[in-house]
PDB file of C-alpha atoms in Angstrom:
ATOM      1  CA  UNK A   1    -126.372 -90.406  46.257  1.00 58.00           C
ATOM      2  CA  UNK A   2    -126.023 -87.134  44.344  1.00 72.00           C
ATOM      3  CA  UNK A   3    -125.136 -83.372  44.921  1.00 71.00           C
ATOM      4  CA  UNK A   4    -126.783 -80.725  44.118  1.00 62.00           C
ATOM      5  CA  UNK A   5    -124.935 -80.317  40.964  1.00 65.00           C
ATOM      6  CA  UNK A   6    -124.719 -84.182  39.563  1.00 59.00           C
ATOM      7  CA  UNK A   7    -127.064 -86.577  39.699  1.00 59.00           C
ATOM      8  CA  UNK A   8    -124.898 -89.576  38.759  1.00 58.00           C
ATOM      9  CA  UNK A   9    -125.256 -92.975  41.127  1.00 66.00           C
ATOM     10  CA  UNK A  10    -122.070 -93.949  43.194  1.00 73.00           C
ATOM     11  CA  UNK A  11    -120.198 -95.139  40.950  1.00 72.00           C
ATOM     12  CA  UNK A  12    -120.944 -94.039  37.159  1.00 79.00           C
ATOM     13  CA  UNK A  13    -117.987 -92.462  37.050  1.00 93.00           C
ATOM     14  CA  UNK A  14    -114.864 -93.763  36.180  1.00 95.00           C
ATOM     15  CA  UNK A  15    -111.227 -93.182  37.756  1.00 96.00           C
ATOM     16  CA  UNK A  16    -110.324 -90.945  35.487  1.00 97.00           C
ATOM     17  CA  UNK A  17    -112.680 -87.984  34.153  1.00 97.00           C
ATOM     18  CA  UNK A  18    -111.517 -85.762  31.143  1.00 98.00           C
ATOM     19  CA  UNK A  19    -113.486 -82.410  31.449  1.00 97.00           C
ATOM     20  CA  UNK A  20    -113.454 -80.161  28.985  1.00 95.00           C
ATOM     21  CA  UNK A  21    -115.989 -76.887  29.754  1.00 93.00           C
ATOM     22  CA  UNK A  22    -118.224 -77.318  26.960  1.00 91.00           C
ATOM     23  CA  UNK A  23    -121.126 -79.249  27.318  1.00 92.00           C
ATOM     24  CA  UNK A  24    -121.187 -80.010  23.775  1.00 89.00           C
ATOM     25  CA  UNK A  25    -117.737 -80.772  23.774  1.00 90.00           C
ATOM     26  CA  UNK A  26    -118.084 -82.950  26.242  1.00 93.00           C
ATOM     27  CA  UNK A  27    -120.635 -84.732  23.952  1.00 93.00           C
ATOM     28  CA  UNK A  28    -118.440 -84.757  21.368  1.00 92.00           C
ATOM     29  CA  UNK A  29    -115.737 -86.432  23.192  1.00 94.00           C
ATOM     30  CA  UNK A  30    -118.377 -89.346  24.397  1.00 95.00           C
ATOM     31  CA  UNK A  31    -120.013 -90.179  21.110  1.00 95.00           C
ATOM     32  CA  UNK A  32    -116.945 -89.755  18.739  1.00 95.00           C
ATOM     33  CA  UNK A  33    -113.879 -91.563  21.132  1.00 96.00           C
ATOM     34  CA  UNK A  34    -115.520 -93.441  24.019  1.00 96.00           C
ATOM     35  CA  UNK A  35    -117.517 -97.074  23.620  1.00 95.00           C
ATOM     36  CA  UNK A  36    -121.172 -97.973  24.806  1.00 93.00           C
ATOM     37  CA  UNK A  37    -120.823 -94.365  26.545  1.00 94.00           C
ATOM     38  CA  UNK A  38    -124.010 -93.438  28.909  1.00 91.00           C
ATOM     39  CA  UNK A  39    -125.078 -90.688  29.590  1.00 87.00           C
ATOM     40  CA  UNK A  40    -124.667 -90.232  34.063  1.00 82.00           C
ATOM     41  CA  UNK A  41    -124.944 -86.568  34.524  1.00 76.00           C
ATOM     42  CA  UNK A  42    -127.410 -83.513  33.051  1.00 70.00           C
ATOM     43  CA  UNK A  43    -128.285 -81.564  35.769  1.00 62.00           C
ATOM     44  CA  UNK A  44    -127.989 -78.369  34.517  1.00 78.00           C
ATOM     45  CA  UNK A  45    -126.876 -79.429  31.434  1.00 67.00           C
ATOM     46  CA  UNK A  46    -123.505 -80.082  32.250  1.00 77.00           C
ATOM     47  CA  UNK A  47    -123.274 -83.458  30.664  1.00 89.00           C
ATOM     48  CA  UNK A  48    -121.130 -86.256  31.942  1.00 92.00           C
ATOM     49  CA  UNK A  49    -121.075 -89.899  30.413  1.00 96.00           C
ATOM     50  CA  UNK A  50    -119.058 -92.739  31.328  1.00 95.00           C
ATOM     51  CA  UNK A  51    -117.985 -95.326  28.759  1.00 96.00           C
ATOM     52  CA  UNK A  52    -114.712 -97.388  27.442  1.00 96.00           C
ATOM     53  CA  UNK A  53    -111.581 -96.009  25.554  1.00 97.00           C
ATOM     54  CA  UNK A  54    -109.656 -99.351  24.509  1.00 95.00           C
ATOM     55  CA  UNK A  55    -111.259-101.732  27.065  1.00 95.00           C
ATOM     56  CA  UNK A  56    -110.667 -98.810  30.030  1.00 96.00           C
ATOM     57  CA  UNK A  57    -113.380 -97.244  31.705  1.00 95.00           C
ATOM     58  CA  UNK A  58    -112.946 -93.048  31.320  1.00 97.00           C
ATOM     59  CA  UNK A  59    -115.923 -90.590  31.937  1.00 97.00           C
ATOM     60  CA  UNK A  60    -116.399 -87.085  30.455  1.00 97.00           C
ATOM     61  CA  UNK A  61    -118.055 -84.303  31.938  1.00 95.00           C
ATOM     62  CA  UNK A  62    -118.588 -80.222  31.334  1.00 95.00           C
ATOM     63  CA  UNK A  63    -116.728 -78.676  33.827  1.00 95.00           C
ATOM     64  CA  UNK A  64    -118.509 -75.026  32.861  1.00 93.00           C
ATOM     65  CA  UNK A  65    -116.504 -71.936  32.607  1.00 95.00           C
ATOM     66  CA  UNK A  66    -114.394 -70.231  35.070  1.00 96.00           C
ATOM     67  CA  UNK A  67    -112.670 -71.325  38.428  1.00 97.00           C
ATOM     68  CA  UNK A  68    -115.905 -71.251  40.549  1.00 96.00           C
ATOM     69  CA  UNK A  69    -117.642 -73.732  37.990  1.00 95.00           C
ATOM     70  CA  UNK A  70    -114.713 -75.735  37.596  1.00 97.00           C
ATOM     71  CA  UNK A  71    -114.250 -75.683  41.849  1.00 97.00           C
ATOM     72  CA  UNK A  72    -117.576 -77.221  42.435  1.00 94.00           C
ATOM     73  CA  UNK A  73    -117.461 -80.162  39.495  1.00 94.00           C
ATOM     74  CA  UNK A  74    -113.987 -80.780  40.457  1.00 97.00           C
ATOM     75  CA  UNK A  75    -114.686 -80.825  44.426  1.00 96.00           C
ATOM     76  CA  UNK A  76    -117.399 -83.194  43.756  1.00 94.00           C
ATOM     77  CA  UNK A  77    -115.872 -85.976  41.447  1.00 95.00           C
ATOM     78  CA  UNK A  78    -112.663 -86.147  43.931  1.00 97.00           C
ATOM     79  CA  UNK A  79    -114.789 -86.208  47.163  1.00 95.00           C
ATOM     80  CA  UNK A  80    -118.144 -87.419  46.633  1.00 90.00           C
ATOM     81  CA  UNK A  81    -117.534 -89.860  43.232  1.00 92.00           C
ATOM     82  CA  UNK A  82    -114.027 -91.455  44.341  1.00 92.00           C
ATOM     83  CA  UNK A  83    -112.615 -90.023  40.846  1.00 96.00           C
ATOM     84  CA  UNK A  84    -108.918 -89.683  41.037  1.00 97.00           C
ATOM     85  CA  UNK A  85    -107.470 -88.038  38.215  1.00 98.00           C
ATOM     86  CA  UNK A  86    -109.066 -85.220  36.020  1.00 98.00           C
ATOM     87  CA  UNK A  87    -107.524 -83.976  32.858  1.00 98.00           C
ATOM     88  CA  UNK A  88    -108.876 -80.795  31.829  1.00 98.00           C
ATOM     89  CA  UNK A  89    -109.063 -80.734  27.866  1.00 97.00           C
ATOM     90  CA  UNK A  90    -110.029 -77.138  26.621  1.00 94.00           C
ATOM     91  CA  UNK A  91    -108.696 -73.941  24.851  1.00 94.00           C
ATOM     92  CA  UNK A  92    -106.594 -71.678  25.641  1.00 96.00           C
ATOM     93  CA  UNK A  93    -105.541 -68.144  24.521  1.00 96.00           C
ATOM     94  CA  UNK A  94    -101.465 -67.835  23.432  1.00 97.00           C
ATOM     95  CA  UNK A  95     -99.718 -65.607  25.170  1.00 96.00           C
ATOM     96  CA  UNK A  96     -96.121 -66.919  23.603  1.00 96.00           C
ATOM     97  CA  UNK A  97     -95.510 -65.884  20.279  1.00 94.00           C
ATOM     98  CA  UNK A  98     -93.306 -69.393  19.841  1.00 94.00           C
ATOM     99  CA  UNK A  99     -97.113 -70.596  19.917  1.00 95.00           C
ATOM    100  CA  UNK A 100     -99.151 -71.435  17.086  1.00 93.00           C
ATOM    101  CA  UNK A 101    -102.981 -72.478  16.734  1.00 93.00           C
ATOM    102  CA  UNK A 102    -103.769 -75.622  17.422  1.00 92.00           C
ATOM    103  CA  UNK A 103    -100.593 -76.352  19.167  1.00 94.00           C
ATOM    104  CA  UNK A 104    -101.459 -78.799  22.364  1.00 95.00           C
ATOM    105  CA  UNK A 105     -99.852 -76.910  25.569  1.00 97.00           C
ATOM    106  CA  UNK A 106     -99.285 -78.877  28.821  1.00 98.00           C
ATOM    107  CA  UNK A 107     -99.956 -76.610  32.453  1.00 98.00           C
ATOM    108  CA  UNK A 108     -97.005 -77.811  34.194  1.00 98.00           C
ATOM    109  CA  UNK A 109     -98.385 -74.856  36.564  1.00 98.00           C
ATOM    110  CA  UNK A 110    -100.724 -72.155  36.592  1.00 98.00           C
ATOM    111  CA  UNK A 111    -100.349 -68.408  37.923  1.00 98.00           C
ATOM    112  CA  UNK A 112    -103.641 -66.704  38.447  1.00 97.00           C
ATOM    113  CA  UNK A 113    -105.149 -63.282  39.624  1.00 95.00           C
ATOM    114  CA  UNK A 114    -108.197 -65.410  41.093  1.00 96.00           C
ATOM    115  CA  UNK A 115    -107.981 -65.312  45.041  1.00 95.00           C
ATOM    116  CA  UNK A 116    -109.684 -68.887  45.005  1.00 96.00           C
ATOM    117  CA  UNK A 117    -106.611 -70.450  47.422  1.00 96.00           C
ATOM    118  CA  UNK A 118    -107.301 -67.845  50.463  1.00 96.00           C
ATOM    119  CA  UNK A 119    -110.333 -69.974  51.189  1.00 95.00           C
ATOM    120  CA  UNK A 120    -107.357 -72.574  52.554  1.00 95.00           C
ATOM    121  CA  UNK A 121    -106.402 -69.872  54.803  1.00 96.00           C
ATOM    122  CA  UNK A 122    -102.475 -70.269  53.947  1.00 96.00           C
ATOM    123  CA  UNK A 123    -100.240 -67.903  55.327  1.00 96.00           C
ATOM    124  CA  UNK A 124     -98.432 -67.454  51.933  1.00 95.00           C
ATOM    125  CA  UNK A 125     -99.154 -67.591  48.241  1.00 95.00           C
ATOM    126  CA  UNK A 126     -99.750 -71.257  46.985  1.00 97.00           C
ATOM    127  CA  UNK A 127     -98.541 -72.525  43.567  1.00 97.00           C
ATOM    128  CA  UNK A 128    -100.623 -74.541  41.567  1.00 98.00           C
ATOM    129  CA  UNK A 129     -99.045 -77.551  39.996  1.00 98.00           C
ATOM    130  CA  UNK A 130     -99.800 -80.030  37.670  1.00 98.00           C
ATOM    131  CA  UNK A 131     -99.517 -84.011  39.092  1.00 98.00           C
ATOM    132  CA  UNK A 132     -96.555 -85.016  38.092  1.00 98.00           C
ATOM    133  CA  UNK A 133     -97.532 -88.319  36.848  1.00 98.00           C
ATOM    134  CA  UNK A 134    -100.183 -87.094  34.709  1.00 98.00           C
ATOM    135  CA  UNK A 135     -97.621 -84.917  32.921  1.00 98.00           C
ATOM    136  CA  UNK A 136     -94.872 -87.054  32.606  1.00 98.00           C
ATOM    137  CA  UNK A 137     -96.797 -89.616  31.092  1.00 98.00           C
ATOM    138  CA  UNK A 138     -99.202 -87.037  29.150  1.00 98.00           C
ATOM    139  CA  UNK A 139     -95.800 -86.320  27.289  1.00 98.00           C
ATOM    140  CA  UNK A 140     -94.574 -89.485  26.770  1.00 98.00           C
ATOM    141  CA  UNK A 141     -98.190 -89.988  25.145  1.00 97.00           C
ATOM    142  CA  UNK A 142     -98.152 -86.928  22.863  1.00 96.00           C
ATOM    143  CA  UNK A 143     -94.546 -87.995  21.683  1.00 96.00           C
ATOM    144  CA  UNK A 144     -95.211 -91.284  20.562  1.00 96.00           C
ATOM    145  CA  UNK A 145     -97.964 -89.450  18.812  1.00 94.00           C
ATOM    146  CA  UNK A 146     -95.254 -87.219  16.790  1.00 94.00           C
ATOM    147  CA  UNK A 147     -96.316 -84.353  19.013  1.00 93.00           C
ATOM    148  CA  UNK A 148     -93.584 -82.289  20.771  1.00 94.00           C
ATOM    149  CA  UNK A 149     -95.498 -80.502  23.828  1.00 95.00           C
ATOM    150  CA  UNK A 150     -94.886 -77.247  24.996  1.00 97.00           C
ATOM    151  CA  UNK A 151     -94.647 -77.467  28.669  1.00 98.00           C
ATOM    152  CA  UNK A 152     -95.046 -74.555  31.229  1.00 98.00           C
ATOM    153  CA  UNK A 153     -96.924 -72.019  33.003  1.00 98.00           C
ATOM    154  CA  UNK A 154    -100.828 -70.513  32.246  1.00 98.00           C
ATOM    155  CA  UNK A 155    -102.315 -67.860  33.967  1.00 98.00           C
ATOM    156  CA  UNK A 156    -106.000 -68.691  34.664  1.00 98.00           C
ATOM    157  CA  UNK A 157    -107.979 -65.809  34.910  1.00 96.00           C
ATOM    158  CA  UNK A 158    -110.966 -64.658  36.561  1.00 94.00           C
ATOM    159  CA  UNK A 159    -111.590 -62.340  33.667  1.00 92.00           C
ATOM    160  CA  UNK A 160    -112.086 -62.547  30.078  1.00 86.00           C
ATOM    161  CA  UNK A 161    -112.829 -59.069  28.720  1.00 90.00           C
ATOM    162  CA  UNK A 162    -109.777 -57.610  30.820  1.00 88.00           C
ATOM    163  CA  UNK A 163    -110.411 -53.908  30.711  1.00 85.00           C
ATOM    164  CA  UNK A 164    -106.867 -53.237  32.266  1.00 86.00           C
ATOM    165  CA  UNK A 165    -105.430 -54.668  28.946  1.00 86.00           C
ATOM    166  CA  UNK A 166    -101.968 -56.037  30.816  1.00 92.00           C
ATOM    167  CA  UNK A 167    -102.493 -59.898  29.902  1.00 91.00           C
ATOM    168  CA  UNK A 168     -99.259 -59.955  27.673  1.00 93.00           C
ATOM    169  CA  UNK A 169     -97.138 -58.445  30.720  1.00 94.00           C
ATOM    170  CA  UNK A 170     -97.540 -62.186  31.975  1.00 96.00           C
ATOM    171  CA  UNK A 171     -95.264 -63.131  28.941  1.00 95.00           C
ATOM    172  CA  UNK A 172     -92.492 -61.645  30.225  1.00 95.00           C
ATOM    173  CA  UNK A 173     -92.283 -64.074  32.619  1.00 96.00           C
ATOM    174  CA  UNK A 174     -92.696 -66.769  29.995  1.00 96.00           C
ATOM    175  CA  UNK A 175     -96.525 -67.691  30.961  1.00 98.00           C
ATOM    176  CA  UNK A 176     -97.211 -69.630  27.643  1.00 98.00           C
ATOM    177  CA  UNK A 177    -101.150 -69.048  27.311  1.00 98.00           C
ATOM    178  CA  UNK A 178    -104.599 -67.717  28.977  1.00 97.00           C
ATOM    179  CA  UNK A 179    -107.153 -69.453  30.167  1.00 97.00           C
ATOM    180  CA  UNK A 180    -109.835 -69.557  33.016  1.00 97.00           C
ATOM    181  CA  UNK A 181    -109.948 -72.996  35.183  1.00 98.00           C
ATOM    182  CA  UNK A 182    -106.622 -74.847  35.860  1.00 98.00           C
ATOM    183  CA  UNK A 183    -105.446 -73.228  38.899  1.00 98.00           C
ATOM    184  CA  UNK A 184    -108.727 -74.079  40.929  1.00 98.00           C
ATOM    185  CA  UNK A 185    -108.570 -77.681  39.261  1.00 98.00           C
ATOM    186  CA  UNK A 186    -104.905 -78.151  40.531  1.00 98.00           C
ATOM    187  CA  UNK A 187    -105.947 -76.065  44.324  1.00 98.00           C
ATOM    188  CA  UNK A 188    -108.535 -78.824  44.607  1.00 98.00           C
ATOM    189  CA  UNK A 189    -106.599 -81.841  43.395  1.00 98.00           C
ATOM    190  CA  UNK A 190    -103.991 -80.550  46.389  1.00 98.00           C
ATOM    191  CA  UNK A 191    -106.154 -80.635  48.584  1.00 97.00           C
ATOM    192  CA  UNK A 192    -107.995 -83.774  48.252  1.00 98.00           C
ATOM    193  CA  UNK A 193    -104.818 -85.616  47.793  1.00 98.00           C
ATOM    194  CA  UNK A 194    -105.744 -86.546  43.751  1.00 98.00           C
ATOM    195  CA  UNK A 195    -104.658 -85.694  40.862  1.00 98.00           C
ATOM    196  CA  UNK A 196    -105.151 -83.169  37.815  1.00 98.00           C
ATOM    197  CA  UNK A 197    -103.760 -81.776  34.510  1.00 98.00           C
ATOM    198  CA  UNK A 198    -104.648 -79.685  32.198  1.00 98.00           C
ATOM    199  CA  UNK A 199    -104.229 -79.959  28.498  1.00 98.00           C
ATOM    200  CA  UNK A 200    -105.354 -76.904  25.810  1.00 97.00           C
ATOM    201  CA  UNK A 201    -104.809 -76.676  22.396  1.00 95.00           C
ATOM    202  CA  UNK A 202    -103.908 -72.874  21.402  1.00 95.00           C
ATOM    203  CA  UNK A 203    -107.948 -71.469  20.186  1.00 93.00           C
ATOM    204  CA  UNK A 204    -106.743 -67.992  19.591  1.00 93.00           C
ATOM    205  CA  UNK A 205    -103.577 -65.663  19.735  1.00 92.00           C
ATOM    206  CA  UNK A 206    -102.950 -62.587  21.785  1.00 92.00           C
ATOM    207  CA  UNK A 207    -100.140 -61.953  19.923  1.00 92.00           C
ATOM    208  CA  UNK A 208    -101.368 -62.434  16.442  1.00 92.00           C
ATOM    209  CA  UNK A 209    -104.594 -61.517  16.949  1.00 91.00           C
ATOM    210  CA  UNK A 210    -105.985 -65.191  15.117  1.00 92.00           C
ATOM    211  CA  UNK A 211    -108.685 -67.080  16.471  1.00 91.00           C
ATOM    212  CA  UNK A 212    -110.470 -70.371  15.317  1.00 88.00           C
ATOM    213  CA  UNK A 213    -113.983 -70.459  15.076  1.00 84.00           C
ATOM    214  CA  UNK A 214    -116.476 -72.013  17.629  1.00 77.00           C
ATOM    215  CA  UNK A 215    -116.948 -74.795  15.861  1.00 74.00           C
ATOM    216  CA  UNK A 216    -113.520 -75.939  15.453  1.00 73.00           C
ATOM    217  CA  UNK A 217    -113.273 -75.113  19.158  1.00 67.00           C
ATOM    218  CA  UNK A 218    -115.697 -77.844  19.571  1.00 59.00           C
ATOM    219  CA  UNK A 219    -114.827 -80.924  17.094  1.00 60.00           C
ATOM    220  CA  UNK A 220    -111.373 -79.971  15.994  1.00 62.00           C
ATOM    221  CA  UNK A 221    -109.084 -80.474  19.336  1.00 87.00           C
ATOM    222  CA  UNK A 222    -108.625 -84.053  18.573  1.00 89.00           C
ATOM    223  CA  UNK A 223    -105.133 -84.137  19.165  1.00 92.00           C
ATOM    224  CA  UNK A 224    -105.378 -83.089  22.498  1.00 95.00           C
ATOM    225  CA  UNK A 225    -108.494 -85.595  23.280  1.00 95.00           C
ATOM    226  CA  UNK A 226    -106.231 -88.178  22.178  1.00 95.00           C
ATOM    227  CA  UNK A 227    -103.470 -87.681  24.730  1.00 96.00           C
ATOM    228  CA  UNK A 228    -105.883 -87.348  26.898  1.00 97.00           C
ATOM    229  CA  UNK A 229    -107.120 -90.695  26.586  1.00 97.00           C
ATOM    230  CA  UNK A 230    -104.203 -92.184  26.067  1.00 97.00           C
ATOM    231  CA  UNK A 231    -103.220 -91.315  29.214  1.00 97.00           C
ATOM    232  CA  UNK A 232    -106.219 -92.733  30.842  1.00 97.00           C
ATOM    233  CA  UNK A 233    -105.160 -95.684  29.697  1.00 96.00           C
ATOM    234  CA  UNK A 234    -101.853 -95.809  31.109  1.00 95.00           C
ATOM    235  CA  UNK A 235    -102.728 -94.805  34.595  1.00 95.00           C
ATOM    236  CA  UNK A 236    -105.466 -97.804  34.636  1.00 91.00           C
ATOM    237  CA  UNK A 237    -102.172 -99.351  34.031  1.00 86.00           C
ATOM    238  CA  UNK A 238     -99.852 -98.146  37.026  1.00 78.00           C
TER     239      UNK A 238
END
């Protein structure tokens, strides 16, 4: 059985799916980390493979760009493919000037202008939160690694060309970066009762005005892969 967005058997994928948006990340992540990894998903392009990250089974797929790509891949691992936790691995724009490129930030939550939550007809504003598991052990991961993770709030954003020019005002309320998915991953994870996190390393600066390159976007986020996986791992564990 598929959807009309993956054509993967029941199955294929594994209980924990890392998604970064790329496609060709996504490829990256399967061929350079994962063993005997197969490829379950293309439909569209959006590739998702399934393979073995020290004897556990972990998949990888594209999650696209956005909240409304991210809300249908999401929707359908949780509640057509059994998946239970997804770790979103992708960049993200600092907003913090105590951040630094490359640095690996943690989305303890995630503020948003998107109105993607009043489809659960909530009569209040809902705050998107990280699974608490995921993070605690996603920083116990990263610090046996040597890696100190900053831990906080992003704003996911419907928009990426803002022509109101007011992202930094979120900094004043200590939102550490920008980007343009968590908050619909961690709305769906609520509501089907799973789990999510999301994990960026720091692409580009507001503040500075730096920005890496596509191609390190694409190959160079090891660090953050590697937590990732690591904590794929441990919740096979649990």
């Amino acid at each position: 059985m598929g959807t009309p967005h993956n054509e993967a058997a029941q199955g294929a994928f594994a209980k924990t799916v890392l998604m970064p948006g790329d496609p060709l990340r996504a490829k990256f992540i399967a061929e350079t980390f994962l063993t005997d990894a197969r490829l379950v998903n293309n439909v569209r392009g959006v590739q998702g493979y399934t393979g073995t990250y020290r004897g556990t089974p972990v998949s990888v797929m594209a999650s696209g760009m956005g909240m409304p790509s991210i809300g249908i891949y999401s929707h359908e691992l949780f509640h057509f493919y059994d998946v239970d936790n997804i770790i979103r691995v992708g960049s993200a724009g600092g907003i913090s000037p105590k951040l630094k490129l490359r640095d690996v930030v943690m989305a303890q939550g995630a503020c948003t202008d998107s109105d993607y939550a009043h489809q659960y007809g909530l009569p209040g504003t809902f705050a998107p939160i990280a699974d608490f598991t995921l993070l605690e052990t996603a920083v116990a991961v990263a610090r046996r690694m040597g890696v100190e993770p900053p831990v906080g709030n992003l704003l996911s954003s419907d928009v990426f060309y803002n022509k109101a020019g007011n992202t930094m005002d979120w900094g004043k309320m200590g939102v550490l970066a920008i980007e343009m998915e968590t908050a619909a991953l961690y709305c769906n994870a609520a509501e089907a009762g799973k789990r999510a996190l999301t994990i960026c390393t720091i692409s580009d600066s507001l503040v500075t005005g730096e920005e890496l390159p596509p191609a390190d976007r694409q190959t160079s986020f090891t660090q953050m892969m590697e937590i990732a996986l690591g904590v794929a791992v441990e919740m096979a564990e649990k």
